[in-house]
Amino acid sequence: MHQLTIAGKAYRSRLLVGTGKYKDFAETRAAIDASGAEIVTVAVRRVNIGQDASQPSLLDAVPPSQFTILPNTAGCYTADDAVRTLRLARELLDGHPLCKLEVLGDPTNLFPNMPETLKAAETLVKEGFEVMVYCADDPIQCKMLEEIGCVAVMPLASLIGSGMGIVNPWNLRLIIDNAKVPIIVDAGVGTASDATIAMELGCDGVLMNTAIAHAKNPVLMASAMKKGIEAGREAFLAGRMARKYYSADPSSPTTGLIGS
Amino acid sequence: MPAMLELKINGENRQFPDPLTVAGLIEQLGYAGKRIAVERNGEIVPKSQHAATPLVSGDQLEIVVAVGGG
């Protein structure tokens, strides 16, 4: 019940995880297994010509037969580079059209370059890609990306890799309330309560990497994130009580007290 | 001396004996059977075309793999 559907495919887990910054592939795989994630991001990079080509590869540890692989365009600063990277990714993954578009604007804060992001999204959608897009938490541009045909819109909660948590819940609410496609918080989550807050706001999912990979115990944090996501989703569906300001409301009966 | 092909692979200038196909190049680099993707002069060369695509001097190739990322 309450599955996350992206581009027509249903997923049980609302936690999407990256594969960067782990000690080795064994730790990567153990953390992914503990997270319960079904969608896993990867980067696309040049092979090291001249180095030992028989080394194990990431996709041996995280095979496309077991996970939905989401290739990203991390490190791309123009629409053209992002589109080229994803054409290579589609070839690499036997025609698999699902991808994560990100076009960066600044190497220090990794904020997205939204004009280039919108341009790349248009090209990719026309070429048949199913585009999940990292973007600014701007309700207008998020709507534009949806109208272009992106299958999921993924605003940042705070800077990539910062662990600062949900810095602008009000913008996220505006984006969620306006959306017809899944809204997935991508970037900024630091700990399990951040993931819970994102889900309580009504996000459809959360994508994270550093919060798990750079925890002291990544596998335990992956498990915590899984629970945080599930708790937040259930709380959202349950519907929280209304806040009462400046007056308490006792939980126990006010009548029948002894000695009265 | 056999004729040599001048190729630029992942930004590096390299020489290989002519003739050579994309499949032959991948074999020589040790990536045969590995999950890689190839772009030649800005265009994807699909796996099904590797053996049928001859390389010529001046070709610029990108050969990529999936690595850890977020």
Short mmCIF file of C-alpha atoms in Angstrom, two decimals:
data_model
loop_
_atom_site.label_atom_id
_atom_site.label_comp_id
_atom_site.label_asym_id
_atom_site.label_seq_id
_atom_site.Cartn_x
_atom_site.Cartn_y
_atom_site.Cartn_z
CA MET A 1 0.00 0.00 0.00
CA HIS A 2 0.97 3.63 -0.51
CA GLN A 3 3.65 2.80 -3.02
CA LEU A 4 5.81 5.38 -4.73
CA THR A 5 5.20 5.34 -8.47
CA ILE A 6 7.79 6.85 -10.79
CA ALA A 7 7.39 6.66 -14.57
CA GLY A 8 4.76 3.96 -14.16
CA LYS A 9 6.83 1.69 -11.93
CA ALA A 10 5.84 1.15 -8.28
CA TYR A 11 8.41 1.05 -5.48
CA ARG A 12 7.89 -0.06 -1.89
CA SER A 13 10.72 2.09 -0.55
CA ARG A 14 10.55 5.88 -0.53
CA LEU A 15 14.24 6.16 0.27
CA LEU A 16 16.58 6.58 -2.70
CA VAL A 17 20.31 6.33 -2.01
CA GLY A 18 23.60 7.24 -3.62
CA THR A 19 26.67 5.05 -3.95
CA GLY A 20 29.42 7.66 -3.46
CA LYS A 21 31.88 8.21 -0.59
CA TYR A 22 31.83 4.65 0.81
CA LYS A 23 34.98 2.87 1.99
CA ASP A 24 34.53 0.03 -0.52
CA PHE A 25 31.86 -1.78 -2.54
CA ALA A 26 31.11 -4.18 0.33
CA GLU A 27 30.19 -1.25 2.60
CA THR A 28 28.19 0.35 -0.23
CA ARG A 29 26.15 -2.80 -0.67
CA ALA A 30 25.64 -3.39 3.07
CA ALA A 31 24.37 0.18 3.53
CA ILE A 32 22.01 -0.09 0.55
CA ASP A 33 20.63 -3.37 1.88
CA ALA A 34 20.07 -1.83 5.33
CA SER A 35 18.35 1.19 3.76
CA GLY A 36 15.87 -0.95 1.86
CA ALA A 37 16.31 1.37 -1.14
CA GLU A 38 15.30 0.07 -4.56
CA ILE A 39 16.51 3.08 -6.57
CA VAL A 40 20.25 3.67 -6.41
CA THR A 41 22.16 6.54 -8.03
CA VAL A 42 25.49 6.17 -9.82
CA ALA A 43 27.84 8.60 -11.56
CA VAL A 44 29.27 8.18 -15.07
CA ARG A 45 33.03 8.67 -15.44
CA ARG A 46 35.84 7.95 -17.89
CA VAL A 47 37.61 4.62 -17.47
CA ASN A 48 41.25 4.97 -16.43
CA ILE A 49 43.05 3.95 -19.62
CA GLY A 50 46.18 1.98 -18.82
CA GLN A 51 45.02 0.90 -15.36
CA ASP A 52 43.99 -2.64 -14.52
CA ALA A 53 40.68 -3.16 -16.33
CA SER A 54 39.90 -6.36 -14.41
CA GLN A 55 39.10 -4.54 -11.12
CA PRO A 56 35.58 -5.19 -9.77
CA SER A 57 33.06 -2.57 -10.80
CA LEU A 58 30.28 -0.85 -8.89
CA LEU A 59 27.58 -2.54 -10.96
CA ASP A 60 28.91 -5.96 -9.91
CA ALA A 61 28.16 -4.98 -6.27
CA VAL A 62 24.89 -3.23 -7.15
CA PRO A 63 23.59 -5.08 -10.21
CA PRO A 64 20.87 -3.63 -12.44
CA SER A 65 19.05 -6.98 -12.12
CA GLN A 66 18.43 -6.22 -8.42
CA PHE A 67 18.16 -2.42 -8.29
CA THR A 68 16.80 0.40 -10.41
CA ILE A 69 19.99 2.20 -11.38
CA LEU A 70 19.66 5.97 -11.60
CA PRO A 71 22.63 7.47 -13.48
CA ASN A 72 23.34 11.11 -12.60
CA THR A 73 25.05 14.05 -14.26
CA ALA A 74 26.96 15.20 -11.18
CA GLY A 75 29.80 17.50 -12.13
CA CYS A 76 28.10 18.82 -15.29
CA TYR A 77 27.85 22.60 -15.56
CA THR A 78 26.13 22.88 -18.97
CA ALA A 79 23.00 21.37 -20.50
CA ASP A 80 25.11 19.92 -23.34
CA ASP A 81 27.47 18.05 -20.98
CA ALA A 82 24.54 16.70 -18.97
CA VAL A 83 22.72 15.46 -22.10
CA ARG A 84 25.90 13.83 -23.46
CA THR A 85 26.55 12.13 -20.13
CA LEU A 86 23.03 10.69 -19.99
CA ARG A 87 23.18 9.44 -23.58
CA LEU A 88 26.29 7.51 -22.53
CA ALA A 89 24.50 6.31 -19.38
CA ARG A 90 21.56 5.01 -21.40
CA GLU A 91 23.95 3.08 -23.63
CA LEU A 92 25.78 1.79 -20.53
CA LEU A 93 22.50 0.55 -19.00
CA ASP A 94 21.14 -1.17 -22.13
CA GLY A 95 18.65 1.54 -23.06
CA HIS A 96 17.25 2.12 -19.54
CA PRO A 97 15.66 5.61 -19.81
CA LEU A 98 15.37 6.63 -16.13
CA CYS A 99 17.98 9.22 -15.15
CA LYS A 100 18.82 11.91 -12.63
CA LEU A 101 19.53 15.27 -14.24
CA GLU A 102 21.56 17.82 -12.33
CA VAL A 103 23.26 20.81 -13.89
CA LEU A 104 25.37 22.64 -11.37
CA GLY A 105 26.01 26.36 -11.26
CA ASP A 106 28.72 26.86 -8.66
CA PRO A 107 31.50 24.51 -7.53
CA THR A 108 31.40 25.78 -3.94
CA ASN A 109 27.71 25.55 -3.14
CA LEU A 110 26.68 23.09 -5.90
CA PHE A 111 23.47 25.05 -6.39
CA PRO A 112 21.75 24.06 -9.64
CA ASN A 113 21.97 26.27 -12.74
CA MET A 114 18.23 26.37 -13.41
CA PRO A 115 18.24 27.84 -16.96
CA GLU A 116 20.63 25.06 -18.07
CA THR A 117 18.64 22.47 -16.09
CA LEU A 118 15.39 23.46 -17.84
CA LYS A 119 17.13 23.38 -21.25
CA ALA A 120 18.62 19.93 -20.63
CA ALA A 121 15.28 18.61 -19.33
CA GLU A 122 13.53 19.66 -22.56
CA THR A 123 16.09 17.90 -24.74
CA LEU A 124 16.11 14.73 -22.63
CA VAL A 125 12.31 14.42 -22.46
CA LYS A 126 12.17 14.82 -26.28
CA GLU A 127 14.75 12.03 -26.60
CA GLY A 128 12.61 9.67 -24.52
CA PHE A 129 14.45 9.87 -21.20
CA GLU A 130 12.49 9.58 -17.95
CA VAL A 131 13.97 12.53 -16.11
CA MET A 132 14.16 12.90 -12.34
CA VAL A 133 15.58 16.35 -11.79
CA TYR A 134 17.62 17.96 -9.02
CA CYS A 135 16.56 21.58 -8.73
CA ALA A 136 16.22 24.68 -6.61
CA ASP A 137 13.34 24.79 -4.10
CA ASP A 138 11.56 27.35 -6.29
CA PRO A 139 7.85 26.49 -6.73
CA ILE A 140 7.68 28.19 -10.15
CA GLN A 141 10.65 26.40 -11.68
CA CYS A 142 9.58 23.09 -10.12
CA LYS A 143 6.24 23.50 -11.91
CA MET A 144 8.07 24.30 -15.18
CA LEU A 145 10.06 21.07 -14.88
CA GLU A 146 6.84 19.13 -14.32
CA GLU A 147 5.26 20.77 -17.39
CA ILE A 148 8.29 19.88 -19.52
CA GLY A 149 7.54 16.25 -18.66
CA CYS A 150 9.99 15.32 -15.89
CA VAL A 151 8.79 12.17 -14.06
CA ALA A 152 9.92 13.42 -10.63
CA VAL A 153 11.00 16.82 -9.36
CA MET A 154 13.73 16.80 -6.72
CA PRO A 155 14.30 20.10 -4.90
CA LEU A 156 17.24 20.44 -2.54
CA ALA A 157 16.48 20.62 1.19
CA SER A 158 19.86 22.31 1.73
CA LEU A 159 23.27 22.20 0.01
CA ILE A 160 24.50 18.86 -1.38
CA GLY A 161 26.56 17.02 1.23
CA SER A 162 25.96 19.71 3.87
CA GLY A 163 23.78 17.76 6.32
CA MET A 164 22.02 21.02 7.18
CA GLY A 165 18.57 19.42 7.01
CA ILE A 166 15.31 20.97 5.79
CA VAL A 167 16.10 24.69 5.72
CA ASN A 168 12.97 25.90 3.94
CA PRO A 169 9.96 23.70 4.77
CA TRP A 170 7.61 26.46 3.60
CA ASN A 171 8.89 26.34 0.03
CA LEU A 172 8.76 22.56 0.02
CA ARG A 173 5.09 22.69 1.09
CA LEU A 174 4.29 25.10 -1.75
CA ILE A 175 6.03 22.79 -4.23
CA ILE A 176 4.30 19.66 -2.90
CA ASP A 177 0.85 21.26 -2.84
CA ASN A 178 1.22 22.30 -6.51
CA ALA A 179 2.69 19.07 -7.87
CA LYS A 180 1.20 16.33 -10.03
CA VAL A 181 4.45 14.31 -10.15
CA PRO A 182 6.39 12.88 -7.19
CA ILE A 183 8.40 15.46 -5.23
CA ILE A 184 11.57 13.95 -3.81
CA VAL A 185 13.86 15.89 -1.51
CA ASP A 186 17.34 15.55 -2.96
CA ALA A 187 20.30 16.76 -0.93
CA GLY A 188 20.87 18.26 2.47
CA VAL A 189 19.47 15.62 4.81
CA GLY A 190 21.84 15.02 7.76
CA THR A 191 20.12 12.56 10.07
CA ALA A 192 16.99 10.44 10.39
CA SER A 193 14.80 13.20 11.85
CA ASP A 194 15.52 15.35 8.76
CA ALA A 195 14.19 12.56 6.55
CA THR A 196 11.13 12.27 8.80
CA ILE A 197 10.45 16.01 8.56
CA ALA A 198 10.66 15.85 4.76
CA MET A 199 8.14 13.00 4.67
CA GLU A 200 5.83 14.68 7.22
CA LEU A 201 5.71 17.69 4.90
CA GLY A 202 4.25 15.36 2.27
CA CYS A 203 7.31 14.66 0.13
CA ASP A 204 6.98 11.46 -1.87
CA GLY A 205 10.50 10.35 -1.10
CA VAL A 206 14.02 11.40 -0.10
CA LEU A 207 17.28 10.90 -1.99
CA MET A 208 20.46 10.95 0.08
CA ASN A 209 24.10 9.86 -0.04
CA THR A 210 26.45 11.64 2.35
CA ALA A 211 24.17 11.40 5.40
CA ILE A 212 24.56 7.63 5.23
CA ALA A 213 28.06 7.27 3.76
CA HIS A 214 29.67 9.75 6.15
CA ALA A 215 27.92 8.57 9.31
CA LYS A 216 30.35 6.92 11.76
CA ASN A 217 28.41 3.70 11.17
CA PRO A 218 26.93 3.92 7.66
CA VAL A 219 25.02 0.64 7.82
CA LEU A 220 23.30 1.59 11.11
CA MET A 221 22.48 5.06 9.74
CA ALA A 222 21.00 3.48 6.63
CA SER A 223 18.68 1.47 8.87
CA ALA A 224 17.79 4.62 10.84
CA MET A 225 16.99 6.46 7.61
CA LYS A 226 14.70 3.66 6.48
CA LYS A 227 12.75 3.97 9.75
CA GLY A 228 12.78 7.78 9.63
CA ILE A 229 11.27 7.74 6.14
CA GLU A 230 8.61 5.21 7.15
CA ALA A 231 7.73 7.12 10.36
CA GLY A 232 7.42 10.40 8.47
CA ARG A 233 5.26 8.86 5.77
CA GLU A 234 2.89 7.27 8.30
CA ALA A 235 2.66 10.51 10.29
CA PHE A 236 1.83 12.40 7.08
CA LEU A 237 -0.90 9.91 6.17
CA ALA A 238 -2.23 9.86 9.75
CA GLY A 239 -2.59 13.64 9.73
CA ARG A 240 -1.11 15.48 12.69
CA MET A 241 -3.24 17.16 15.33
CA ALA A 242 -3.82 20.88 15.10
CA ARG A 243 -1.37 23.02 17.05
CA LYS A 244 -2.85 24.87 20.05
CA TYR A 245 -1.01 27.97 21.06
CA TYR A 246 -0.85 29.36 24.61
CA SER A 247 -3.27 26.88 26.21
CA ALA A 248 -2.94 23.27 27.28
CA ASP A 249 -5.54 20.52 26.82
CA PRO A 250 -5.39 17.84 29.53
CA SER A 251 -5.22 14.22 28.42
CA SER A 252 -6.89 12.91 31.60
CA PRO A 253 -10.51 13.54 32.74
CA THR A 254 -11.04 16.82 34.58
CA THR A 255 -13.93 15.36 36.63
CA GLY A 256 -14.10 12.57 39.23
CA LEU A 257 -11.03 13.68 41.11
CA ILE A 258 -10.89 12.44 44.74
CA GLY A 259 -11.71 14.89 47.53
CA SER A 260 -13.90 17.05 45.29
CA MET B 1 56.16 -0.09 -40.01
CA PRO B 2 52.38 -0.54 -40.04
CA ALA B 3 50.34 2.61 -40.43
CA MET B 4 49.39 4.03 -37.03
CA LEU B 5 46.06 5.47 -35.96
CA GLU B 6 46.19 8.64 -33.88
CA LEU B 7 43.29 8.51 -31.44
CA LYS B 8 42.27 10.70 -28.54
CA ILE B 9 40.79 8.46 -25.84
CA ASN B 10 39.35 10.07 -22.71
CA GLY B 11 41.40 13.16 -23.43
CA GLU B 12 44.71 11.30 -23.96
CA ASN B 13 46.51 10.94 -27.30
CA ARG B 14 47.21 7.28 -28.08
CA GLN B 15 48.52 5.35 -31.09
CA PHE B 16 47.25 1.99 -32.34
CA PRO B 17 48.10 -0.08 -35.44
CA ASP B 18 45.68 0.46 -38.33
CA PRO B 19 43.11 -1.01 -39.02
CA LEU B 20 41.11 -1.10 -35.80
CA THR B 21 37.41 -1.19 -34.91
CA VAL B 22 35.77 0.05 -31.71
CA ALA B 23 35.43 -3.61 -30.63
CA GLY B 24 39.14 -4.18 -31.32
CA LEU B 25 40.09 -1.11 -29.29
CA ILE B 26 37.96 -2.22 -26.32
CA GLU B 27 39.60 -5.65 -26.50
CA GLN B 28 43.12 -4.13 -26.52
CA LEU B 29 42.29 -1.91 -23.55
CA GLY B 30 41.07 -4.93 -21.56
CA TYR B 31 37.40 -3.91 -21.39
CA ALA B 32 35.90 -6.64 -23.58
CA GLY B 33 32.74 -7.97 -21.91
CA LYS B 34 32.76 -5.17 -19.33
CA ARG B 35 29.84 -2.79 -18.84
CA ILE B 36 31.12 0.32 -20.61
CA ALA B 37 29.73 2.86 -23.09
CA VAL B 38 31.53 4.48 -26.01
CA GLU B 39 31.07 7.86 -27.64
CA ARG B 40 32.94 8.59 -30.89
CA ASN B 41 33.22 12.20 -32.09
CA GLY B 42 30.23 13.17 -29.95
CA GLU B 43 27.96 10.32 -31.08
CA ILE B 44 27.13 7.13 -29.14
CA VAL B 45 28.44 3.95 -30.75
CA PRO B 46 25.88 1.28 -29.72
CA LYS B 47 27.29 -2.04 -28.51
CA SER B 48 25.73 -3.76 -31.54
CA GLN B 49 27.89 -1.53 -33.81
CA HIS B 50 31.26 -1.90 -32.02
CA ALA B 51 32.54 -4.60 -34.35
CA ALA B 52 31.30 -2.79 -37.46
CA THR B 53 32.72 0.64 -36.62
CA PRO B 54 36.26 1.24 -37.97
CA LEU B 55 38.34 3.96 -36.32
CA VAL B 56 40.20 6.63 -38.28
CA SER B 57 43.01 8.96 -37.25
CA GLY B 58 41.76 12.00 -35.41
CA ASP B 59 38.81 10.18 -33.81
CA GLN B 60 37.94 11.41 -30.35
CA LEU B 61 36.57 8.71 -28.06
CA GLU B 62 35.00 8.74 -24.64
CA ILE B 63 34.80 5.41 -22.81
CA VAL B 64 32.86 5.46 -19.54
CA VAL B 65 31.77 3.25 -16.65
CA ALA B 66 29.41 3.63 -13.71
CA VAL B 67 31.10 4.73 -10.47
CA GLY B 68 29.87 5.64 -7.00
CA GLY B 69 27.90 8.87 -6.90
CA GLY B 70 24.89 10.56 -5.37
#
